[in-house]
Amino acid sequence: QVQLVESGGGLVQAGGSLRLSCAASGRTFSSYAMGWFRQAPGKEREFVARINWSGGNTYYADSVKDRFTISREYAKNTVYLQMNSLKPEDTAVYYCAADPTQTLRYHYWGQGTQVTVSS
């Protein structure tokens, strides 16, 4: 079983930055692909970013490309989402998720962290 705990959310003005962290338990973290998703009020959850098990490949939703960066630190079993140039439309609850089988099936999810961007 893998447990994921997000942190780093908060209130920020448009144009500002935040860094989200996702701490994972379990010794097999290094073999998992990891992703970030978000869900705004009244909307479906959407993909934000993904990083493969080696950290060598990253993928982003078009809406966050060139503004957000996903990375991972194996020694700390942690995945990060650096968010720059934030916009009010980035306001959502952000979730990290783990894909143990590298098949785009996320078996484990965190509880989420709220990001609010004021205009």
Tab-separated table of N, CA, C and O in Angstrom:
chain	number	residue	atom	x	y	z
A	1	GLN	N	0.838	-1.181	0.000
A	1	GLN	CA	0.000	0.000	0.000
A	1	GLN	C	0.883	1.244	0.000
A	1	GLN	O	1.905	1.285	0.674
A	2	VAL	N	0.481	2.223	-0.775
A	2	VAL	CA	1.212	3.483	-0.866
A	2	VAL	C	0.320	4.586	-0.324
A	2	VAL	O	-0.869	4.658	-0.649
A	3	GLN	N	0.878	5.423	0.486
A	3	GLN	CA	0.160	6.601	0.974
A	3	GLN	C	0.815	7.848	0.417
A	3	GLN	O	2.045	7.966	0.406
A	4	LEU	N	-0.010	8.768	-0.032
A	4	LEU	CA	0.462	10.012	-0.624
A	4	LEU	C	-0.105	11.176	0.172
A	4	LEU	O	-1.307	11.226	0.434
A	5	VAL	N	0.755	12.118	0.518
A	5	VAL	CA	0.337	13.282	1.294
A	5	VAL	C	0.821	14.537	0.590
A	5	VAL	O	2.035	14.769	0.485
A	6	GLU	N	-0.131	15.357	0.139
A	6	GLU	CA	0.209	16.609	-0.530
A	6	GLU	C	0.322	17.742	0.478
A	6	GLU	O	-0.323	17.720	1.532
A	7	SER	N	1.110	18.717	0.115
A	7	SER	CA	1.235	19.935	0.919
A	7	SER	C	1.682	21.063	0.005
A	7	SER	O	2.085	20.828	-1.144
A	8	GLY	N	1.613	22.285	0.528
A	8	GLY	CA	2.118	23.427	-0.216
A	8	GLY	C	1.068	24.301	-0.859
A	8	GLY	O	1.388	25.334	-1.447
A	9	GLY	N	-0.187	23.893	-0.759
A	9	GLY	CA	-1.243	24.723	-1.320
A	9	GLY	C	-1.437	25.993	-0.503
A	9	GLY	O	-0.866	26.166	0.571
A	10	GLY	N	-2.250	26.891	-1.046
A	10	GLY	CA	-2.527	28.133	-0.335
A	10	GLY	C	-3.158	29.158	-1.245
A	10	GLY	O	-3.612	28.837	-2.347
A	11	LEU	N	-3.173	30.382	-0.755
A	11	LEU	CA	-3.738	31.513	-1.484
A	11	LEU	C	-2.597	32.354	-2.047
A	11	LEU	O	-1.659	32.705	-1.320
A	12	VAL	N	-2.683	32.663	-3.329
A	12	VAL	CA	-1.633	33.446	-3.982
A	12	VAL	C	-2.288	34.380	-4.994
A	12	VAL	O	-3.356	34.075	-5.535
A	13	GLN	N	-1.656	35.506	-5.243
A	13	GLN	CA	-2.173	36.431	-6.248
A	13	GLN	C	-1.808	35.962	-7.651
A	13	GLN	O	-0.810	35.246	-7.840
A	14	ALA	N	-2.590	36.379	-8.599
A	14	ALA	CA	-2.298	36.052	-9.988
A	14	ALA	C	-0.883	36.524	-10.342
A	14	ALA	O	-0.461	37.612	-9.945
A	15	GLY	N	-0.174	35.661	-11.065
A	15	GLY	CA	1.213	35.943	-11.416
A	15	GLY	C	2.213	35.386	-10.426
A	15	GLY	O	3.416	35.366	-10.706
A	16	GLY	N	1.728	34.922	-9.299
A	16	GLY	CA	2.609	34.387	-8.274
A	16	GLY	C	2.958	32.929	-8.506
A	16	GLY	O	2.609	32.336	-9.533
A	17	SER	N	3.658	32.362	-7.532
A	17	SER	CA	4.148	30.990	-7.635
A	17	SER	C	3.834	30.215	-6.360
A	17	SER	O	3.725	30.785	-5.279
A	18	LEU	N	3.721	28.911	-6.535
A	18	LEU	CA	3.600	27.974	-5.424
A	18	LEU	C	4.327	26.699	-5.808
A	18	LEU	O	4.410	26.371	-6.999
A	19	ARG	N	4.812	25.978	-4.807
A	19	ARG	CA	5.372	24.663	-5.054
A	19	ARG	C	4.616	23.651	-4.205
A	19	ARG	O	4.620	23.744	-2.973
A	20	LEU	N	4.003	22.707	-4.878
A	20	LEU	CA	3.315	21.625	-4.187
A	20	LEU	C	4.264	20.457	-4.005
A	20	LEU	O	5.116	20.187	-4.861
A	21	SER	N	4.098	19.776	-2.889
A	21	SER	CA	4.884	18.578	-2.608
A	21	SER	C	3.945	17.405	-2.390
A	21	SER	O	2.833	17.570	-1.878
A	22	CYS	N	4.411	16.235	-2.751
A	22	CYS	CA	3.667	15.001	-2.523
A	22	CYS	C	4.640	13.978	-1.950
A	22	CYS	O	5.517	13.489	-2.668
A	23	ALA	N	4.479	13.700	-0.673
A	23	ALA	CA	5.352	12.738	0.000
A	23	ALA	C	4.721	11.359	-0.058
A	23	ALA	O	3.543	11.183	0.293
A	24	ALA	N	5.492	10.389	-0.496
A	24	ALA	CA	4.995	9.026	-0.668
A	24	ALA	C	5.643	8.081	0.325
A	24	ALA	O	6.840	8.182	0.595
A	25	SER	N	4.854	7.183	0.832
A	25	SER	CA	5.388	6.117	1.672
A	25	SER	C	5.643	4.901	0.796
A	25	SER	O	5.110	4.783	-0.300
A	26	GLY	N	6.445	3.971	1.281
A	26	GLY	CA	6.658	2.751	0.527
A	26	GLY	C	7.997	2.733	-0.192
A	26	GLY	O	8.440	3.751	-0.724
A	27	ARG	N	8.609	1.585	-0.214
A	27	ARG	CA	9.937	1.459	-0.788
A	27	ARG	C	9.934	1.396	-2.302
A	27	ARG	O	10.980	1.511	-2.916
A	28	THR	N	8.771	1.208	-2.914
A	28	THR	CA	8.723	1.051	-4.359
A	28	THR	C	8.412	2.352	-5.080
A	28	THR	O	8.158	2.358	-6.270
A	29	PHE	N	8.449	3.452	-4.367
A	29	PHE	CA	8.135	4.742	-4.971
A	29	PHE	C	8.955	4.991	-6.214
A	29	PHE	O	8.465	5.538	-7.196
A	30	SER	N	10.212	4.614	-6.181
A	30	SER	CA	11.111	4.931	-7.300
A	30	SER	C	10.704	4.239	-8.585
A	30	SER	O	11.137	4.640	-9.664
A	31	SER	N	9.873	3.216	-8.507
A	31	SER	CA	9.466	2.487	-9.709
A	31	SER	C	8.115	2.949	-10.248
A	31	SER	O	7.642	2.429	-11.255
A	32	TYR	N	7.493	3.924	-9.600
A	32	TYR	CA	6.172	4.377	-9.997
A	32	TYR	C	6.270	5.619	-10.869
A	32	TYR	O	7.077	6.514	-10.624
A	33	ALA	N	5.391	5.699	-11.848
A	33	ALA	CA	5.141	6.981	-12.486
A	33	ALA	C	4.222	7.776	-11.544
A	33	ALA	O	3.421	7.200	-10.808
A	34	MET	N	4.365	9.082	-11.570
A	34	MET	CA	3.583	9.943	-10.676
A	34	MET	C	2.898	11.034	-11.478
A	34	MET	O	3.435	11.521	-12.489
A	35	GLY	N	1.744	11.421	-11.014
A	35	GLY	CA	1.010	12.459	-11.712
A	35	GLY	C	0.385	13.457	-10.761
A	35	GLY	O	0.226	13.186	-9.574
A	36	TRP	N	0.093	14.617	-11.300
A	36	TRP	CA	-0.692	15.638	-10.601
A	36	TRP	C	-1.978	15.871	-11.393
A	36	TRP	O	-1.949	15.956	-12.630
A	37	PHE	N	-3.060	15.979	-10.647
A	37	PHE	CA	-4.368	16.268	-11.217
A	37	PHE	C	-4.975	17.422	-10.422
A	37	PHE	O	-4.495	17.755	-9.333
A	38	ARG	N	-6.031	18.008	-10.959
A	38	ARG	CA	-6.718	19.061	-10.220
A	38	ARG	C	-8.212	19.004	-10.507
A	38	ARG	O	-8.636	18.513	-11.557
A	39	GLN	N	-8.974	19.519	-9.558
A	39	GLN	CA	-10.418	19.577	-9.722
A	39	GLN	C	-10.925	20.911	-9.196
A	39	GLN	O	-10.768	21.214	-8.009
A	40	ALA	N	-11.495	21.686	-10.091
A	40	ALA	CA	-12.089	22.964	-9.726
A	40	ALA	C	-13.553	22.755	-9.364
A	40	ALA	O	-14.168	21.774	-9.786
A	41	PRO	N	-14.134	23.659	-8.593
A	41	PRO	CA	-15.539	23.512	-8.198
A	41	PRO	C	-16.446	23.379	-9.416
A	41	PRO	O	-16.359	24.164	-10.357
A	42	GLY	N	-17.306	22.373	-9.397
A	42	GLY	CA	-18.253	22.173	-10.479
A	42	GLY	C	-17.672	21.578	-11.742
A	42	GLY	O	-18.373	21.467	-12.746
A	43	LYS	N	-16.396	21.208	-11.679
A	43	LYS	CA	-15.747	20.648	-12.878
A	43	LYS	C	-15.211	19.258	-12.585
A	43	LYS	O	-15.023	18.879	-11.439
A	44	GLU	N	-14.941	18.529	-13.653
A	44	GLU	CA	-14.361	17.203	-13.497
A	44	GLU	C	-12.866	17.323	-13.191
A	44	GLU	O	-12.225	18.320	-13.538
A	45	ARG	N	-12.344	16.289	-12.584
A	45	ARG	CA	-10.918	16.251	-12.325
A	45	ARG	C	-10.178	16.184	-13.660
A	45	ARG	O	-10.584	15.474	-14.583
A	46	GLU	N	-9.073	16.915	-13.756
A	46	GLU	CA	-8.316	16.946	-14.999
A	46	GLU	C	-6.841	16.708	-14.747
A	46	GLU	O	-6.302	17.029	-13.696
A	47	PHE	N	-6.210	16.154	-15.745
A	47	PHE	CA	-4.770	15.896	-15.718
A	47	PHE	C	-4.001	17.202	-15.757
A	47	PHE	O	-4.363	18.123	-16.497
A	48	VAL	N	-2.923	17.261	-14.987
A	48	VAL	CA	-2.057	18.435	-14.989
A	48	VAL	C	-0.652	18.086	-15.503
A	48	VAL	O	-0.157	18.715	-16.440
A	49	ALA	N	-0.035	17.071	-14.871
A	49	ALA	CA	1.341	16.738	-15.241
A	49	ALA	C	1.652	15.310	-14.819
A	49	ALA	O	1.013	14.767	-13.919
A	50	ARG	N	2.677	14.763	-15.453
A	50	ARG	CA	3.089	13.382	-15.170
A	50	ARG	C	4.585	13.282	-15.320
A	50	ARG	O	5.190	13.938	-16.180
A	51	ILE	N	5.189	12.424	-14.498
A	51	ILE	CA	6.617	12.145	-14.608
A	51	ILE	C	6.808	10.647	-14.534
A	51	ILE	O	6.179	9.972	-13.719
A	52	ASN	N	7.648	10.115	-15.402
A	52	ASN	CA	7.804	8.663	-15.414
A	52	ASN	C	8.725	8.216	-14.274
A	52	ASN	O	9.241	9.027	-13.509
A	53	TRP	N	8.923	6.900	-14.169
A	53	TRP	CA	9.618	6.372	-13.001
A	53	TRP	C	11.062	6.872	-12.906
A	53	TRP	O	11.583	7.077	-11.816
A	54	SER	N	11.687	7.101	-14.055
A	54	SER	CA	13.090	7.516	-14.030
A	54	SER	C	13.254	9.022	-13.908
A	54	SER	O	14.363	9.505	-13.691
A	55	GLY	N	12.153	9.739	-14.088
A	55	GLY	CA	12.259	11.198	-14.074
A	55	GLY	C	12.705	11.772	-15.397
A	55	GLY	O	12.818	12.991	-15.543
A	56	GLY	N	12.935	10.904	-16.368
A	56	GLY	CA	13.460	11.372	-17.635
A	56	GLY	C	12.411	11.873	-18.606
A	56	GLY	O	12.744	12.498	-19.613
A	57	ASN	N	11.169	11.583	-18.323
A	57	ASN	CA	10.088	12.009	-19.216
A	57	ASN	C	8.993	12.692	-18.413
A	57	ASN	O	8.544	12.172	-17.395
A	58	THR	N	8.591	13.837	-18.895
A	58	THR	CA	7.509	14.575	-18.258
A	58	THR	C	6.476	14.967	-19.308
A	58	THR	O	6.800	15.119	-20.495
A	59	TYR	N	5.256	15.120	-18.845
A	59	TYR	CA	4.143	15.450	-19.730
A	59	TYR	C	3.265	16.472	-19.017
A	59	TYR	O	3.104	16.411	-17.793
A	60	TYR	N	2.691	17.376	-19.801
A	60	TYR	CA	1.887	18.447	-19.224
A	60	TYR	C	0.615	18.673	-20.020
A	60	TYR	O	0.588	18.495	-21.243
A	61	ALA	N	-0.415	19.099	-19.314
A	61	ALA	CA	-1.605	19.590	-19.991
A	61	ALA	C	-1.245	20.885	-20.704
A	61	ALA	O	-0.389	21.651	-20.234
A	62	ASP	N	-1.877	21.132	-21.823
A	62	ASP	CA	-1.576	22.340	-22.589
A	62	ASP	C	-1.789	23.600	-21.755
A	62	ASP	O	-1.073	24.592	-21.916
A	63	SER	N	-2.761	23.545	-20.861
A	63	SER	CA	-3.106	24.729	-20.081
A	63	SER	C	-2.027	25.143	-19.081
A	63	SER	O	-2.028	26.273	-18.597
A	64	VAL	N	-1.109	24.234	-18.769
A	64	VAL	CA	-0.071	24.555	-17.780
A	64	VAL	C	1.331	24.478	-18.360
A	64	VAL	O	2.300	24.812	-17.665
A	65	LYS	N	1.435	24.061	-19.595
A	65	LYS	CA	2.749	23.917	-20.219
A	65	LYS	C	3.488	25.248	-20.185
A	65	LYS	O	2.897	26.305	-20.408
A	66	ASP	N	4.765	25.173	-19.908
A	66	ASP	CA	5.655	26.345	-19.813
A	66	ASP	C	5.429	27.171	-18.559
A	66	ASP	O	6.129	28.175	-18.355
A	67	ARG	N	4.485	26.786	-17.725
A	67	ARG	CA	4.277	27.483	-16.443
A	67	ARG	C	4.535	26.557	-15.250
A	67	ARG	O	5.011	27.003	-14.209
A	68	PHE	N	4.196	25.282	-15.393
A	68	PHE	CA	4.335	24.313	-14.319
A	68	PHE	C	5.474	23.354	-14.642
A	68	PHE	O	5.719	23.027	-15.805
A	69	THR	N	6.142	22.875	-13.588
A	69	THR	CA	7.207	21.890	-13.750
A	69	THR	C	7.043	20.791	-12.711
A	69	THR	O	6.966	21.077	-11.514
A	70	ILE	N	7.005	19.555	-13.175
A	70	ILE	CA	6.945	18.401	-12.277
A	70	ILE	C	8.347	17.826	-12.131
A	70	ILE	O	9.114	17.771	-13.099
A	71	SER	N	8.676	17.415	-10.919
A	71	SER	CA	9.988	16.812	-10.670
A	71	SER	C	9.851	15.836	-9.513
A	71	SER	O	8.826	15.809	-8.827
A	72	ARG	N	10.872	15.055	-9.295
A	72	ARG	CA	10.830	14.083	-8.194
A	72	ARG	C	12.197	13.988	-7.538
A	72	ARG	O	13.233	14.132	-8.199
A	73	GLU	N	12.165	13.721	-6.247
A	73	GLU	CA	13.383	13.578	-5.453
A	73	GLU	C	13.321	12.220	-4.784
A	73	GLU	O	12.561	12.010	-3.827
A	74	TYR	N	14.111	11.284	-5.283
A	74	TYR	CA	14.023	9.903	-4.823
A	74	TYR	C	14.425	9.761	-3.361
A	74	TYR	O	13.828	8.990	-2.621
A	75	ALA	N	15.432	10.491	-2.940
A	75	ALA	CA	15.921	10.367	-1.563
A	75	ALA	C	14.844	10.734	-0.558
A	75	ALA	O	14.855	10.247	0.573
A	76	LYS	N	13.921	11.595	-0.967
A	76	LYS	CA	12.852	12.028	-0.067
A	76	LYS	C	11.507	11.409	-0.422
A	76	LYS	O	10.485	11.767	0.173
A	77	ASN	N	11.491	10.518	-1.417
A	77	ASN	CA	10.215	9.915	-1.839
A	77	ASN	C	9.165	10.996	-2.099
A	77	ASN	O	8.007	10.863	-1.668
A	78	THR	N	9.557	12.030	-2.791
A	78	THR	CA	8.687	13.191	-2.956
A	78	THR	C	8.630	13.623	-4.420
A	78	THR	O	9.630	13.580	-5.140
A	79	VAL	N	7.441	14.005	-4.820
A	79	VAL	CA	7.215	14.597	-6.132
A	79	VAL	C	6.778	16.041	-5.926
A	79	VAL	O	6.024	16.342	-4.996
A	80	TYR	N	7.248	16.915	-6.793
A	80	TYR	CA	6.941	18.332	-6.674
A	80	TYR	C	6.191	18.825	-7.913
A	80	TYR	O	6.333	18.274	-9.001
A	81	LEU	N	5.444	19.873	-7.710
A	81	LEU	CA	4.836	20.601	-8.817
A	81	LEU	C	5.119	22.081	-8.585
A	81	LEU	O	4.516	22.694	-7.706
A	82	GLN	N	6.067	22.605	-9.344
A	82	GLN	CA	6.380	24.026	-9.278
A	82	GLN	C	5.423	24.755	-10.205
A	82	GLN	O	5.376	24.462	-11.404
A	83	MET	N	4.676	25.691	-9.650
A	83	MET	CA	3.666	26.415	-10.416
A	83	MET	C	4.020	27.891	-10.460
A	83	MET	O	4.060	28.550	-9.417
A	84	ASN	N	4.292	28.381	-11.643
A	84	ASN	CA	4.637	29.786	-11.842
A	84	ASN	C	3.574	30.484	-12.681
A	84	ASN	O	2.768	29.820	-13.337
A	85	SER	N	3.605	31.799	-12.653
A	85	SER	CA	2.664	32.600	-13.454
A	85	SER	C	1.228	32.117	-13.259
A	85	SER	O	0.485	31.912	-14.225
A	86	LEU	N	0.859	31.943	-12.017
A	86	LEU	CA	-0.461	31.389	-11.718
A	86	LEU	C	-1.581	32.316	-12.168
A	86	LEU	O	-1.447	33.552	-12.118
A	87	LYS	N	-2.663	31.691	-12.575
A	87	LYS	CA	-3.843	32.404	-13.065
A	87	LYS	C	-5.049	32.027	-12.200
A	87	LYS	O	-5.075	30.937	-11.620
A	88	PRO	N	-6.056	32.875	-12.159
A	88	PRO	CA	-7.258	32.514	-11.385
A	88	PRO	C	-7.857	31.180	-11.812
A	88	PRO	O	-8.384	30.442	-10.973
A	89	GLU	N	-7.738	30.843	-13.084
A	89	GLU	CA	-8.292	29.573	-13.557
A	89	GLU	C	-7.502	28.354	-13.101
A	89	GLU	O	-7.912	27.220	-13.334
A	90	ASP	N	-6.373	28.574	-12.445
A	90	ASP	CA	-5.630	27.464	-11.846
A	90	ASP	C	-6.186	27.090	-10.472
A	90	ASP	O	-5.746	26.101	-9.874
A	91	THR	N	-7.132	27.856	-9.977
A	91	THR	CA	-7.736	27.567	-8.688
A	91	THR	C	-8.418	26.210	-8.712
A	91	THR	O	-9.256	25.930	-9.571
A	92	ALA	N	-8.039	25.339	-7.775
A	92	ALA	CA	-8.567	23.977	-7.730
A	92	ALA	C	-7.972	23.258	-6.530
A	92	ALA	O	-7.030	23.757	-5.893
A	93	VAL	N	-8.508	22.087	-6.262
A	93	VAL	CA	-7.846	21.160	-5.356
A	93	VAL	C	-6.906	20.311	-6.203
A	93	VAL	O	-7.320	19.743	-7.221
A	94	TYR	N	-5.660	20.260	-5.786
A	94	TYR	CA	-4.635	19.528	-6.528
A	94	TYR	C	-4.347	18.204	-5.823
A	94	TYR	O	-4.141	18.165	-4.609
A	95	TYR	N	-4.320	17.139	-6.629
A	95	TYR	CA	-4.090	15.792	-6.121
A	95	TYR	C	-2.852	15.193	-6.783
A	95	TYR	O	-2.650	15.357	-7.989
A	96	CYS	N	-2.069	14.477	-6.007
A	96	CYS	CA	-1.036	13.669	-6.631
A	96	CYS	C	-1.509	12.224	-6.656
A	96	CYS	O	-2.364	11.822	-5.851
A	97	ALA	N	-0.965	11.471	-7.576
A	97	ALA	CA	-1.384	10.099	-7.775
A	97	ALA	C	-0.198	9.266	-8.246
A	97	ALA	O	0.716	9.784	-8.897
A	98	ALA	N	-0.255	7.978	-7.921
A	98	ALA	CA	0.826	7.057	-8.272
A	98	ALA	C	0.338	5.992	-9.245
A	98	ALA	O	-0.744	5.414	-9.051
A	99	ASP	N	1.131	5.763	-10.263
A	99	ASP	CA	0.844	4.762	-11.293
A	99	ASP	C	1.909	3.676	-11.192
A	99	ASP	O	2.989	3.803	-11.781
A	100	PRO	N	1.619	2.589	-10.493
A	100	PRO	CA	2.643	1.567	-10.252
A	100	PRO	C	3.044	0.767	-11.487
A	100	PRO	O	4.128	0.202	-11.543
A	101	THR	N	2.139	0.713	-12.464
A	101	THR	CA	2.370	-0.180	-13.596
A	101	THR	C	2.737	0.564	-14.873
A	101	THR	O	2.869	-0.060	-15.924
A	102	GLN	N	2.940	1.848	-14.779
A	102	GLN	CA	3.333	2.660	-15.942
A	102	GLN	C	2.323	2.549	-17.081
A	102	GLN	O	2.696	2.577	-18.252
A	103	THR	N	1.063	2.394	-16.738
A	103	THR	CA	0.026	2.195	-17.754
A	103	THR	C	-1.040	3.276	-17.723
A	103	THR	O	-2.149	3.086	-18.219
A	104	LEU	N	-0.711	4.413	-17.119
A	104	LEU	CA	-1.655	5.519	-16.997
A	104	LEU	C	-2.848	5.162	-16.113
A	104	LEU	O	-3.890	5.805	-16.204
A	105	ARG	N	-2.687	4.155	-15.281
A	105	ARG	CA	-3.721	3.808	-14.311
A	105	ARG	C	-3.185	4.169	-12.937
A	105	ARG	O	-2.252	3.529	-12.437
A	106	TYR	N	-3.791	5.158	-12.349
A	106	TYR	CA	-3.317	5.666	-11.068
A	106	TYR	C	-4.036	4.937	-9.943
A	106	TYR	O	-5.228	5.132	-9.726
A	107	HIS	N	-3.302	4.109	-9.244
A	107	HIS	CA	-3.916	3.259	-8.227
A	107	HIS	C	-4.028	3.952	-6.878
A	107	HIS	O	-4.854	3.569	-6.053
A	108	TYR	N	-3.180	4.927	-6.649
A	108	TYR	CA	-3.120	5.560	-5.330
A	108	TYR	C	-3.259	7.067	-5.489
A	108	TYR	O	-2.679	7.664	-6.403
A	109	TRP	N	-4.017	7.657	-4.564
A	109	TRP	CA	-4.301	9.087	-4.614
A	109	TRP	C	-4.092	9.718	-3.253
A	109	TRP	O	-4.349	9.082	-2.218
A	110	GLY	N	-3.651	10.956	-3.267
A	110	GLY	CA	-3.572	11.728	-2.038
A	110	GLY	C	-4.905	12.374	-1.720
A	110	GLY	O	-5.873	12.245	-2.474
A	111	GLN	N	-4.920	13.105	-0.614
A	111	GLN	CA	-6.165	13.719	-0.147
A	111	GLN	C	-6.420	15.074	-0.788
A	111	GLN	O	-7.527	15.612	-0.704
A	112	GLY	N	-5.407	15.633	-1.418
A	112	GLY	CA	-5.566	16.906	-2.114
A	112	GLY	C	-5.124	18.095	-1.286
A	112	GLY	O	-5.131	18.058	-0.057
A	113	THR	N	-4.734	19.148	-1.984
A	113	THR	CA	-4.371	20.402	-1.341
A	113	THR	C	-4.975	21.548	-2.160
A	113	THR	O	-4.926	21.528	-3.395
A	114	GLN	N	-5.544	22.516	-1.463
A	114	GLN	CA	-6.262	23.596	-2.127
A	114	GLN	C	-5.299	24.671	-2.612
A	114	GLN	O	-4.441	25.148	-1.851
A	115	VAL	N	-5.471	25.064	-3.855
A	115	VAL	CA	-4.745	26.200	-4.428
A	115	VAL	C	-5.780	27.224	-4.870
A	115	VAL	O	-6.682	26.905	-5.642
A	116	THR	N	-5.638	28.437	-4.365
A	116	THR	CA	-6.548	29.514	-4.729
A	116	THR	C	-5.732	30.676	-5.272
A	116	THR	O	-4.820	31.153	-4.592
A	117	VAL	N	-6.065	31.106	-6.478
A	117	VAL	CA	-5.360	32.212	-7.117
A	117	VAL	C	-6.329	33.376	-7.247
A	117	VAL	O	-7.356	33.268	-7.915
A	118	SER	N	-5.994	34.477	-6.608
A	118	SER	CA	-6.864	35.655	-6.646
A	118	SER	C	-6.450	36.582	-7.784
A	118	SER	O	-5.276	36.681	-8.135
A	119	SER	N	-7.438	37.257	-8.329
A	119	SER	CA	-7.163	38.164	-9.464
A	119	SER	C	-6.838	39.566	-8.995
A	119	SER	O	-6.965	39.895	-7.829
